[in-house]
Amino acid sequence: MADSYIILGACYGDEGKGKLTDELMDQISDSIETPLVTRFNGGANAGHTVKHGDKTYYTHLIPSGILTEKALCFIGNGVVVSLVALEREINDLNEGGIVTDNRIFISDRAHVTFLIHCLLDQLMNESIGTTKQGIGNTYADKMNRIGLTIGDLLKDNYENKLRRLYGHYEALIDDYLIRKMRQKLVETHSLPSDFTVDNLYENEAAKNSFIDVFEIADRDGYLRINFEFKNEKNEVEKIDRLDSLFSRDLLLIENFRRKWKDSIVNGFSFMKSHMKSRMIIEGANAIMLDIDCGTYPYVTSSNCGIGGVLTGLSLSLKVMSKFKVIGVFKSYITRVGGGCLPTEQDNEIGEMMQTLGHEFGVTTKRKRRCGWLDLVQLKYSCQVNGYDYLNITKLDILNAFEQIKVCTAYKSKYDVLIEDFPSDEDRLKEVTPMYVTFDGWKDFDISKCTNWKDLHANIRNFIKFIEAYTNVPIKYINTGQEKGAMIIRDV
């Protein structure tokens, strides 16, 4: 049995990584050692659901291993940390009976997601299906070298650093609000479509002075940011002014400094000191959302695969032999937001998968698009991340179908067979999936299965086919959401 594991999403996220983390934590916690579970990428856009005892827990920033009493948790330098989301999550866990004090540590190199990052997400109204959690803007600031790190928050000049960050975006936000004001005034006050603030004095149709128009705009809220977010108490809070938003971010920093100053660590030193510990590295999102290896531009802003593990935790290749890498995937495929999904079933089949699988995002509550399992995509994932094992989830959802399809190849619009997963989104849109059809296991109760032989023969055939195609053994087979509902094969 391996001492340590890396758990990665093998598709588009929402595969069930949190449950596998929870199950494996039991294995590595059966000694006197204190195990460590880490996050290396993403932010509050991630959402893990874990049924632990008679309760269901939802984690976003904090590793799912927090549910194991003796485990320590580490948030690595590749993660972007929302201060308000972190505090909200701590409160939720504490209310659920989970003790978090002195168990969570954060790298001083991790970057901070502020409320202004979330505001920018809302104002820009991106069409690629982001979670509006400010993740992309935080990573953009990191790349532009203007962002603040967790370590910066402990310095005496944190307020000046935050003010400089706000100053960077003030003109952009003002420009957006002015354009919004112009549009609204044209629509509601009979101004001509070529109306601008610059030509206001010359505009006969306005019949208002410059200051009057701005008073109208302010009265009707055209110059307000109208920002809403869930605060630390999980209550909706509204902020209308940018200066008020700055004050709120400042308050979050001050609270963070008071509560977390003893839990901020040098990430490299922390990981080095724990390399002899049993460990689980828990990925957020999934490889097809990876900024470099995913279906760009319909991706997240971090590296979600094996490369992100190294950079997000300051690890070297030499230590990778310590870990077994596990890819988690569903028996069908799902995706939230935009981007091509070649095997998507925009029909009754997809609706059944969505309903039976409760396919709604943990973070956004948006419906997930559903389709048949895509082995072209899964094989690509296996080759990029180099999984030692696979974990298949939600086989019970396919109980509803007499027959089950699996995509084994693509054909281009020129009827040419495509062997590798296309790197270009436009090319991916043009492919036609080629399917192999399997007899199903309709109405079979997989929840009663405790070993490989208990499984329906058609499930075993289905799994063997996937293994042969991907050349990776499926060691972990979920049989339900409950704790312990998993078959672990000796492969």
PDB file of N, CA and C in Angstrom, residues 318-401:
ATOM      1  N   LYS A 318      12.332  14.684  -7.896  1.00  0.00           N
ATOM      2  CA  LYS A 318      12.943  13.587  -7.143  1.00  0.00           C
ATOM      3  C   LYS A 318      12.016  13.013  -6.077  1.00  0.00           C
ATOM      4  N   VAL A 319      11.073  13.819  -5.580  1.00  0.00           N
ATOM      5  CA  VAL A 319      10.204  13.327  -4.501  1.00  0.00           C
ATOM      6  C   VAL A 319       8.948  12.654  -5.046  1.00  0.00           C
ATOM      7  N   MET A 320       8.752  12.681  -6.364  1.00  0.00           N
ATOM      8  CA  MET A 320       7.500  12.171  -6.924  1.00  0.00           C
ATOM      9  C   MET A 320       7.357  10.660  -6.778  1.00  0.00           C
ATOM     10  N   SER A 321       8.467   9.954  -6.615  1.00  0.00           N
ATOM     11  CA  SER A 321       8.391   8.499  -6.435  1.00  0.00           C
ATOM     12  C   SER A 321       7.687   8.123  -5.137  1.00  0.00           C
ATOM     13  N   LYS A 322       7.536   9.069  -4.250  1.00  0.00           N
ATOM     14  CA  LYS A 322       6.843   8.851  -2.970  1.00  0.00           C
ATOM     15  C   LYS A 322       5.346   8.659  -3.180  1.00  0.00           C
ATOM     16  N   PHE A 323       4.816   9.167  -4.312  1.00  0.00           N
ATOM     17  CA  PHE A 323       3.372   9.247  -4.506  1.00  0.00           C
ATOM     18  C   PHE A 323       2.853   8.275  -5.564  1.00  0.00           C
ATOM     19  N   LYS A 324       1.619   7.832  -5.374  1.00  0.00           N
ATOM     20  CA  LYS A 324       0.830   7.204  -6.419  1.00  0.00           C
ATOM     21  C   LYS A 324      -0.158   8.254  -6.922  1.00  0.00           C
ATOM     22  N   VAL A 325      -0.240   8.387  -8.244  1.00  0.00           N
ATOM     23  CA  VAL A 325      -1.101   9.406  -8.844  1.00  0.00           C
ATOM     24  C   VAL A 325      -2.412   8.764  -9.280  1.00  0.00           C
ATOM     25  N   ILE A 326      -3.524   9.331  -8.844  1.00  0.00           N
ATOM     26  CA  ILE A 326      -4.847   8.770  -9.127  1.00  0.00           C
ATOM     27  C   ILE A 326      -5.688   9.798  -9.880  1.00  0.00           C
ATOM     28  N   GLY A 327      -6.258   9.379 -11.001  1.00  0.00           N
ATOM     29  CA  GLY A 327      -7.180  10.217 -11.751  1.00  0.00           C
ATOM     30  C   GLY A 327      -8.614   9.803 -11.472  1.00  0.00           C
ATOM     31  N   VAL A 328      -9.458  10.767 -11.166  1.00  0.00           N
ATOM     32  CA  VAL A 328     -10.857  10.497 -10.828  1.00  0.00           C
ATOM     33  C   VAL A 328     -11.745  10.910 -11.998  1.00  0.00           C
ATOM     34  N   PHE A 329     -12.674  10.018 -12.385  1.00  0.00           N
ATOM     35  CA  PHE A 329     -13.587  10.329 -13.483  1.00  0.00           C
ATOM     36  C   PHE A 329     -14.943   9.679 -13.237  1.00  0.00           C
ATOM     37  N   LYS A 330     -15.968  10.268 -13.831  1.00  0.00           N
ATOM     38  CA  LYS A 330     -17.318   9.713 -13.743  1.00  0.00           C
ATOM     39  C   LYS A 330     -17.533   8.680 -14.842  1.00  0.00           C
ATOM     40  N   SER A 331     -18.575   7.868 -14.668  1.00  0.00           N
ATOM     41  CA  SER A 331     -18.923   6.870 -15.678  1.00  0.00           C
ATOM     42  C   SER A 331     -19.576   7.519 -16.896  1.00  0.00           C
ATOM     43  N   TYR A 332     -19.919   8.778 -16.760  1.00  0.00           N
ATOM     44  CA  TYR A 332     -20.359   9.616 -17.880  1.00  0.00           C
ATOM     45  C   TYR A 332     -19.586  10.914 -17.734  1.00  0.00           C
ATOM     46  N   ILE A 333     -19.816  11.890 -18.575  1.00  0.00           N
ATOM     47  CA  ILE A 333     -19.002  13.103 -18.510  1.00  0.00           C
ATOM     48  C   ILE A 333     -19.886  14.309 -18.243  1.00  0.00           C
ATOM     49  N   THR A 334     -19.344  15.273 -17.501  1.00  0.00           N
ATOM     50  CA  THR A 334     -20.082  16.505 -17.215  1.00  0.00           C
ATOM     51  C   THR A 334     -19.156  17.699 -17.370  1.00  0.00           C
ATOM     52  N   ARG A 335     -19.788  18.833 -17.584  1.00  0.00           N
ATOM     53  CA  ARG A 335     -19.021  20.081 -17.682  1.00  0.00           C
ATOM     54  C   ARG A 335     -19.919  21.253 -17.304  1.00  0.00           C
ATOM     55  N   VAL A 336     -19.353  22.220 -16.581  1.00  0.00           N
ATOM     56  CA  VAL A 336     -20.072  23.441 -16.218  1.00  0.00           C
ATOM     57  C   VAL A 336     -19.581  24.580 -17.097  1.00  0.00           C
ATOM     58  N   GLY A 337     -20.505  25.426 -17.550  1.00  0.00           N
ATOM     59  CA  GLY A 337     -20.112  26.610 -18.302  1.00  0.00           C
ATOM     60  C   GLY A 337     -19.873  26.327 -19.768  1.00  0.00           C
ATOM     61  N   GLY A 338     -19.121  27.237 -20.420  1.00  0.00           N
ATOM     62  CA  GLY A 338     -18.902  27.134 -21.851  1.00  0.00           C
ATOM     63  C   GLY A 338     -17.822  26.140 -22.213  1.00  0.00           C
ATOM     64  N   GLY A 339     -17.570  26.039 -23.507  1.00  0.00           N
ATOM     65  CA  GLY A 339     -16.559  25.109 -24.004  1.00  0.00           C
ATOM     66  C   GLY A 339     -17.182  23.887 -24.639  1.00  0.00           C
ATOM     67  N   CYS A 340     -16.456  23.315 -25.583  1.00  0.00           N
ATOM     68  CA  CYS A 340     -16.967  22.170 -26.336  1.00  0.00           C
ATOM     69  C   CYS A 340     -16.986  20.911 -25.476  1.00  0.00           C
ATOM     70  N   LEU A 341     -18.022  20.123 -25.645  1.00  0.00           N
ATOM     71  CA  LEU A 341     -18.154  18.822 -24.991  1.00  0.00           C
ATOM     72  C   LEU A 341     -18.666  17.861 -26.063  1.00  0.00           C
ATOM     73  N   PRO A 342     -17.754  17.183 -26.789  1.00  0.00           N
ATOM     74  CA  PRO A 342     -18.136  16.418 -27.984  1.00  0.00           C
ATOM     75  C   PRO A 342     -19.243  15.400 -27.772  1.00  0.00           C
ATOM     76  N   THR A 343     -19.296  14.759 -26.602  1.00  0.00           N
ATOM     77  CA  THR A 343     -20.288  13.698 -26.380  1.00  0.00           C
ATOM     78  C   THR A 343     -21.516  14.196 -25.629  1.00  0.00           C
ATOM     79  N   GLU A 344     -21.678  15.517 -25.536  1.00  0.00           N
ATOM     80  CA  GLU A 344     -22.811  16.087 -24.801  1.00  0.00           C
ATOM     81  C   GLU A 344     -24.141  15.585 -25.356  1.00  0.00           C
ATOM     82  N   GLN A 345     -25.048  15.263 -24.456  1.00  0.00           N
ATOM     83  CA  GLN A 345     -26.388  14.817 -24.827  1.00  0.00           C
ATOM     84  C   GLN A 345     -27.387  15.909 -24.446  1.00  0.00           C
ATOM     85  N   ASP A 346     -27.646  16.778 -25.395  1.00  0.00           N
ATOM     86  CA  ASP A 346     -28.598  17.873 -25.167  1.00  0.00           C
ATOM     87  C   ASP A 346     -29.998  17.364 -25.477  1.00  0.00           C
ATOM     88  N   ASN A 347     -30.427  16.379 -24.697  1.00  0.00           N
ATOM     89  CA  ASN A 347     -31.682  15.687 -24.955  1.00  0.00           C
ATOM     90  C   ASN A 347     -32.152  15.022 -23.661  1.00  0.00           C
ATOM     91  N   GLU A 348     -33.083  14.080 -23.779  1.00  0.00           N
ATOM     92  CA  GLU A 348     -33.622  13.408 -22.594  1.00  0.00           C
ATOM     93  C   GLU A 348     -32.551  12.604 -21.854  1.00  0.00           C
ATOM     94  N   ILE A 349     -31.606  12.045 -22.598  1.00  0.00           N
ATOM     95  CA  ILE A 349     -30.531  11.272 -21.959  1.00  0.00           C
ATOM     96  C   ILE A 349     -29.714  12.174 -21.042  1.00  0.00           C
ATOM     97  N   GLY A 350     -29.320  13.332 -21.571  1.00  0.00           N
ATOM     98  CA  GLY A 350     -28.561  14.282 -20.766  1.00  0.00           C
ATOM     99  C   GLY A 350     -29.345  14.787 -19.572  1.00  0.00           C
ATOM    100  N   GLU A 351     -30.637  15.009 -19.769  1.00  0.00           N
ATOM    101  CA  GLU A 351     -31.486  15.475 -18.669  1.00  0.00           C
ATOM    102  C   GLU A 351     -31.608  14.417 -17.577  1.00  0.00           C
ATOM    103  N   MET A 352     -31.688  13.142 -17.982  1.00  0.00           N
ATOM    104  CA  MET A 352     -31.753  12.061 -16.992  1.00  0.00           C
ATOM    105  C   MET A 352     -30.461  11.990 -16.183  1.00  0.00           C
ATOM    106  N   MET A 353     -29.327  12.091 -16.876  1.00  0.00           N
ATOM    107  CA  MET A 353     -28.043  12.091 -16.172  1.00  0.00           C
ATOM    108  C   MET A 353     -27.966  13.249 -15.184  1.00  0.00           C
ATOM    109  N   GLN A 354     -28.425  14.397 -15.632  1.00  0.00           N
ATOM    110  CA  GLN A 354     -28.383  15.597 -14.802  1.00  0.00           C
ATOM    111  C   GLN A 354     -29.261  15.455 -13.567  1.00  0.00           C
ATOM    112  N   THR A 355     -30.463  14.932 -13.761  1.00  0.00           N
ATOM    113  CA  THR A 355     -31.408  14.792 -12.652  1.00  0.00           C
ATOM    114  C   THR A 355     -30.973  13.707 -11.675  1.00  0.00           C
ATOM    115  N   LEU A 356     -30.658  12.521 -12.204  1.00  0.00           N
ATOM    116  CA  LEU A 356     -30.291  11.399 -11.338  1.00  0.00           C
ATOM    117  C   LEU A 356     -28.950  11.628 -10.642  1.00  0.00           C
ATOM    118  N   GLY A 357     -28.048  12.313 -11.327  1.00  0.00           N
ATOM    119  CA  GLY A 357     -26.725  12.557 -10.760  1.00  0.00           C
ATOM    120  C   GLY A 357     -26.629  13.819  -9.934  1.00  0.00           C
ATOM    121  N   HIS A 358     -27.766  14.544  -9.818  1.00  0.00           N
ATOM    122  CA  HIS A 358     -27.776  15.820  -9.074  1.00  0.00           C
ATOM    123  C   HIS A 358     -26.640  16.713  -9.567  1.00  0.00           C
ATOM    124  N   GLU A 359     -26.605  16.897 -10.868  1.00  0.00           N
ATOM    125  CA  GLU A 359     -25.481  17.590 -11.488  1.00  0.00           C
ATOM    126  C   GLU A 359     -25.664  19.106 -11.454  1.00  0.00           C
ATOM    127  N   PHE A 360     -25.349  19.648 -10.296  1.00  0.00           N
ATOM    128  CA  PHE A 360     -25.364  21.086 -10.081  1.00  0.00           C
ATOM    129  C   PHE A 360     -24.070  21.463  -9.366  1.00  0.00           C
ATOM    130  N   GLY A 361     -23.444  22.556  -9.788  1.00  0.00           N
ATOM    131  CA  GLY A 361     -22.154  22.931  -9.231  1.00  0.00           C
ATOM    132  C   GLY A 361     -22.202  23.228  -7.746  1.00  0.00           C
ATOM    133  N   VAL A 362     -21.191  22.755  -7.010  1.00  0.00           N
ATOM    134  CA  VAL A 362     -21.107  23.017  -5.570  1.00  0.00           C
ATOM    135  C   VAL A 362     -20.912  24.503  -5.311  1.00  0.00           C
ATOM    136  N   THR A 363     -20.114  25.165  -6.146  1.00  0.00           N
ATOM    137  CA  THR A 363     -19.798  26.578  -5.933  1.00  0.00           C
ATOM    138  C   THR A 363     -20.860  27.497  -6.512  1.00  0.00           C
ATOM    139  N   THR A 364     -21.313  27.224  -7.739  1.00  0.00           N
ATOM    140  CA  THR A 364     -22.206  28.156  -8.433  1.00  0.00           C
ATOM    141  C   THR A 364     -23.659  27.708  -8.486  1.00  0.00           C
ATOM    142  N   LYS A 365     -23.925  26.421  -8.217  1.00  0.00           N
ATOM    143  CA  LYS A 365     -25.264  25.826  -8.318  1.00  0.00           C
ATOM    144  C   LYS A 365     -25.756  25.761  -9.760  1.00  0.00           C
ATOM    145  N   ARG A 366     -24.875  26.026 -10.724  1.00  0.00           N
ATOM    146  CA  ARG A 366     -25.280  25.938 -12.128  1.00  0.00           C
ATOM    147  C   ARG A 366     -25.442  24.488 -12.559  1.00  0.00           C
ATOM    148  N   LYS A 367     -26.345  24.269 -13.517  1.00  0.00           N
ATOM    149  CA  LYS A 367     -26.523  22.930 -14.071  1.00  0.00           C
ATOM    150  C   LYS A 367     -25.264  22.511 -14.820  1.00  0.00           C
ATOM    151  N   ARG A 368     -24.911  21.246 -14.655  1.00  0.00           N
ATOM    152  CA  ARG A 368     -23.795  20.699 -15.418  1.00  0.00           C
ATOM    153  C   ARG A 368     -24.316  20.063 -16.699  1.00  0.00           C
ATOM    154  N   ARG A 369     -23.633  20.309 -17.794  1.00  0.00           N
ATOM    155  CA  ARG A 369     -23.953  19.646 -19.054  1.00  0.00           C
ATOM    156  C   ARG A 369     -23.472  18.204 -18.968  1.00  0.00           C
ATOM    157  N   CYS A 370     -24.239  17.287 -19.532  1.00  0.00           N
ATOM    158  CA  CYS A 370     -23.936  15.857 -19.370  1.00  0.00           C
ATOM    159  C   CYS A 370     -23.841  15.152 -20.720  1.00  0.00           C
ATOM    160  N   GLY A 371     -23.037  14.098 -20.758  1.00  0.00           N
ATOM    161  CA  GLY A 371     -22.909  13.307 -21.981  1.00  0.00           C
ATOM    162  C   GLY A 371     -22.268  11.962 -21.694  1.00  0.00           C
ATOM    163  N   TRP A 372     -22.121  11.171 -22.743  1.00  0.00           N
ATOM    164  CA  TRP A 372     -21.504   9.851 -22.608  1.00  0.00           C
ATOM    165  C   TRP A 372     -20.010   9.981 -22.318  1.00  0.00           C
ATOM    166  N   LEU A 373     -19.455   8.972 -21.683  1.00  0.00           N
ATOM    167  CA  LEU A 373     -18.032   8.939 -21.364  1.00  0.00           C
ATOM    168  C   LEU A 373     -17.204   9.066 -22.647  1.00  0.00           C
ATOM    169  N   ASP A 374     -16.196   9.926 -22.595  1.00  0.00           N
ATOM    170  CA  ASP A 374     -15.343  10.206 -23.752  1.00  0.00           C
ATOM    171  C   ASP A 374     -13.942   9.649 -23.472  1.00  0.00           C
ATOM    172  N   LEU A 375     -13.643   8.503 -24.070  1.00  0.00           N
ATOM    173  CA  LEU A 375     -12.355   7.862 -23.811  1.00  0.00           C
ATOM    174  C   LEU A 375     -11.198   8.525 -24.552  1.00  0.00           C
ATOM    175  N   VAL A 376     -11.490   9.254 -25.616  1.00  0.00           N
ATOM    176  CA  VAL A 376     -10.425  10.019 -26.279  1.00  0.00           C
ATOM    177  C   VAL A 376      -9.891  11.063 -25.302  1.00  0.00           C
ATOM    178  N   GLN A 377     -10.821  11.740 -24.651  1.00  0.00           N
ATOM    179  CA  GLN A 377     -10.442  12.741 -23.649  1.00  0.00           C
ATOM    180  C   GLN A 377      -9.763  12.090 -22.451  1.00  0.00           C
ATOM    181  N   LEU A 378     -10.323  10.981 -21.958  1.00  0.00           N
ATOM    182  CA  LEU A 378      -9.775  10.337 -20.765  1.00  0.00           C
ATOM    183  C   LEU A 378      -8.364   9.802 -21.019  1.00  0.00           C
ATOM    184  N   LYS A 379      -8.137   9.249 -22.204  1.00  0.00           N
ATOM    185  CA  LYS A 379      -6.795   8.737 -22.523  1.00  0.00           C
ATOM    186  C   LYS A 379      -5.784   9.880 -22.576  1.00  0.00           C
ATOM    187  N   TYR A 380      -6.198  11.001 -23.139  1.00  0.00           N
ATOM    188  CA  TYR A 380      -5.338  12.191 -23.150  1.00  0.00           C
ATOM    189  C   TYR A 380      -4.968  12.591 -21.721  1.00  0.00           C
ATOM    190  N   SER A 381      -5.964  12.594 -20.848  1.00  0.00           N
ATOM    191  CA  SER A 381      -5.746  12.923 -19.441  1.00  0.00           C
ATOM    192  C   SER A 381      -4.748  11.966 -18.797  1.00  0.00           C
ATOM    193  N   CYS A 382      -4.905  10.677 -19.085  1.00  0.00           N
ATOM    194  CA  CYS A 382      -3.991   9.665 -18.531  1.00  0.00           C
ATOM    195  C   CYS A 382      -2.560   9.883 -19.003  1.00  0.00           C
ATOM    196  N   GLN A 383      -2.418  10.248 -20.262  1.00  0.00           N
ATOM    197  CA  GLN A 383      -1.079  10.425 -20.824  1.00  0.00           C
ATOM    198  C   GLN A 383      -0.406  11.691 -20.299  1.00  0.00           C
ATOM    199  N   VAL A 384      -1.187  12.740 -20.096  1.00  0.00           N
ATOM    200  CA  VAL A 384      -0.622  13.996 -19.595  1.00  0.00           C
ATOM    201  C   VAL A 384      -0.217  13.876 -18.127  1.00  0.00           C
ATOM    202  N   ASN A 385      -1.090  13.274 -17.320  1.00  0.00           N
ATOM    203  CA  ASN A 385      -0.851  13.227 -15.870  1.00  0.00           C
ATOM    204  C   ASN A 385      -0.136  11.965 -15.393  1.00  0.00           C
ATOM    205  N   GLY A 386      -0.090  10.927 -16.235  1.00  0.00           N
ATOM    206  CA  GLY A 386       0.625   9.714 -15.854  1.00  0.00           C
ATOM    207  C   GLY A 386       0.050   9.010 -14.646  1.00  0.00           C
ATOM    208  N   TYR A 387      -1.263   8.768 -14.668  1.00  0.00           N
ATOM    209  CA  TYR A 387      -1.906   8.131 -13.519  1.00  0.00           C
ATOM    210  C   TYR A 387      -1.385   6.714 -13.297  1.00  0.00           C
ATOM    211  N   ASP A 388      -1.209   6.380 -12.031  1.00  0.00           N
ATOM    212  CA  ASP A 388      -0.938   4.991 -11.658  1.00  0.00           C
ATOM    213  C   ASP A 388      -2.239   4.199 -11.591  1.00  0.00           C
ATOM    214  N   TYR A 389      -3.295   4.879 -11.129  1.00  0.00           N
ATOM    215  CA  TYR A 389      -4.610   4.244 -10.999  1.00  0.00           C
ATOM    216  C   TYR A 389      -5.695   5.239 -11.396  1.00  0.00           C
ATOM    217  N   LEU A 390      -6.879   4.671 -11.680  1.00  0.00           N
ATOM    218  CA  LEU A 390      -8.071   5.480 -11.911  1.00  0.00           C
ATOM    219  C   LEU A 390      -9.121   5.162 -10.853  1.00  0.00           C
ATOM    220  N   ASN A 391      -9.985   6.133 -10.613  1.00  0.00           N
ATOM    221  CA  ASN A 391     -11.135   5.973  -9.720  1.00  0.00           C
ATOM    222  C   ASN A 391     -12.386   6.322 -10.518  1.00  0.00           C
ATOM    223  N   ILE A 392     -13.286   5.352 -10.698  1.00  0.00           N
ATOM    224  CA  ILE A 392     -14.526   5.597 -11.429  1.00  0.00           C
ATOM    225  C   ILE A 392     -15.653   5.845 -10.432  1.00  0.00           C
ATOM    226  N   THR A 393     -16.469   6.863 -10.722  1.00  0.00           N
ATOM    227  CA  THR A 393     -17.550   7.257  -9.823  1.00  0.00           C
ATOM    228  C   THR A 393     -18.887   7.262 -10.562  1.00  0.00           C
ATOM    229  N   LYS A 394     -19.950   7.248  -9.793  1.00  0.00           N
ATOM    230  CA  LYS A 394     -21.325   7.411 -10.284  1.00  0.00           C
ATOM    231  C   LYS A 394     -21.759   6.348 -11.299  1.00  0.00           C
ATOM    232  N   LEU A 395     -21.304   5.131 -11.127  1.00  0.00           N
ATOM    233  CA  LEU A 395     -21.804   4.035 -11.962  1.00  0.00           C
ATOM    234  C   LEU A 395     -23.292   3.806 -11.742  1.00  0.00           C
ATOM    235  N   ASP A 396     -23.773   4.131 -10.542  1.00  0.00           N
ATOM    236  CA  ASP A 396     -25.188   3.912 -10.229  1.00  0.00           C
ATOM    237  C   ASP A 396     -26.109   4.776 -11.069  1.00  0.00           C
ATOM    238  N   ILE A 397     -25.623   5.917 -11.548  1.00  0.00           N
ATOM    239  CA  ILE A 397     -26.470   6.812 -12.345  1.00  0.00           C
ATOM    240  C   ILE A 397     -26.823   6.173 -13.689  1.00  0.00           C
ATOM    241  N   LEU A 398     -25.952   5.314 -14.194  1.00  0.00           N
ATOM    242  CA  LEU A 398     -26.216   4.658 -15.478  1.00  0.00           C
ATOM    243  C   LEU A 398     -27.194   3.492 -15.346  1.00  0.00           C
ATOM    244  N   ASN A 399     -27.654   3.216 -14.119  1.00  0.00           N
ATOM    245  CA  ASN A 399     -28.668   2.169 -13.914  1.00  0.00           C
ATOM    246  C   ASN A 399     -29.932   2.416 -14.722  1.00  0.00           C
ATOM    247  N   ALA A 400     -30.160   3.675 -15.077  1.00  0.00           N
ATOM    248  CA  ALA A 400     -31.410   4.051 -15.735  1.00  0.00           C
ATOM    249  C   ALA A 400     -31.443   3.677 -17.214  1.00  0.00           C
ATOM    250  N   PHE A 401     -30.321   3.236 -17.772  1.00  0.00           N
ATOM    251  CA  PHE A 401     -30.240   3.047 -19.216  1.00  0.00           C
ATOM    252  C   PHE A 401     -30.110   1.569 -19.598  1.00  0.00           C
TER     253      PHE A 401
END
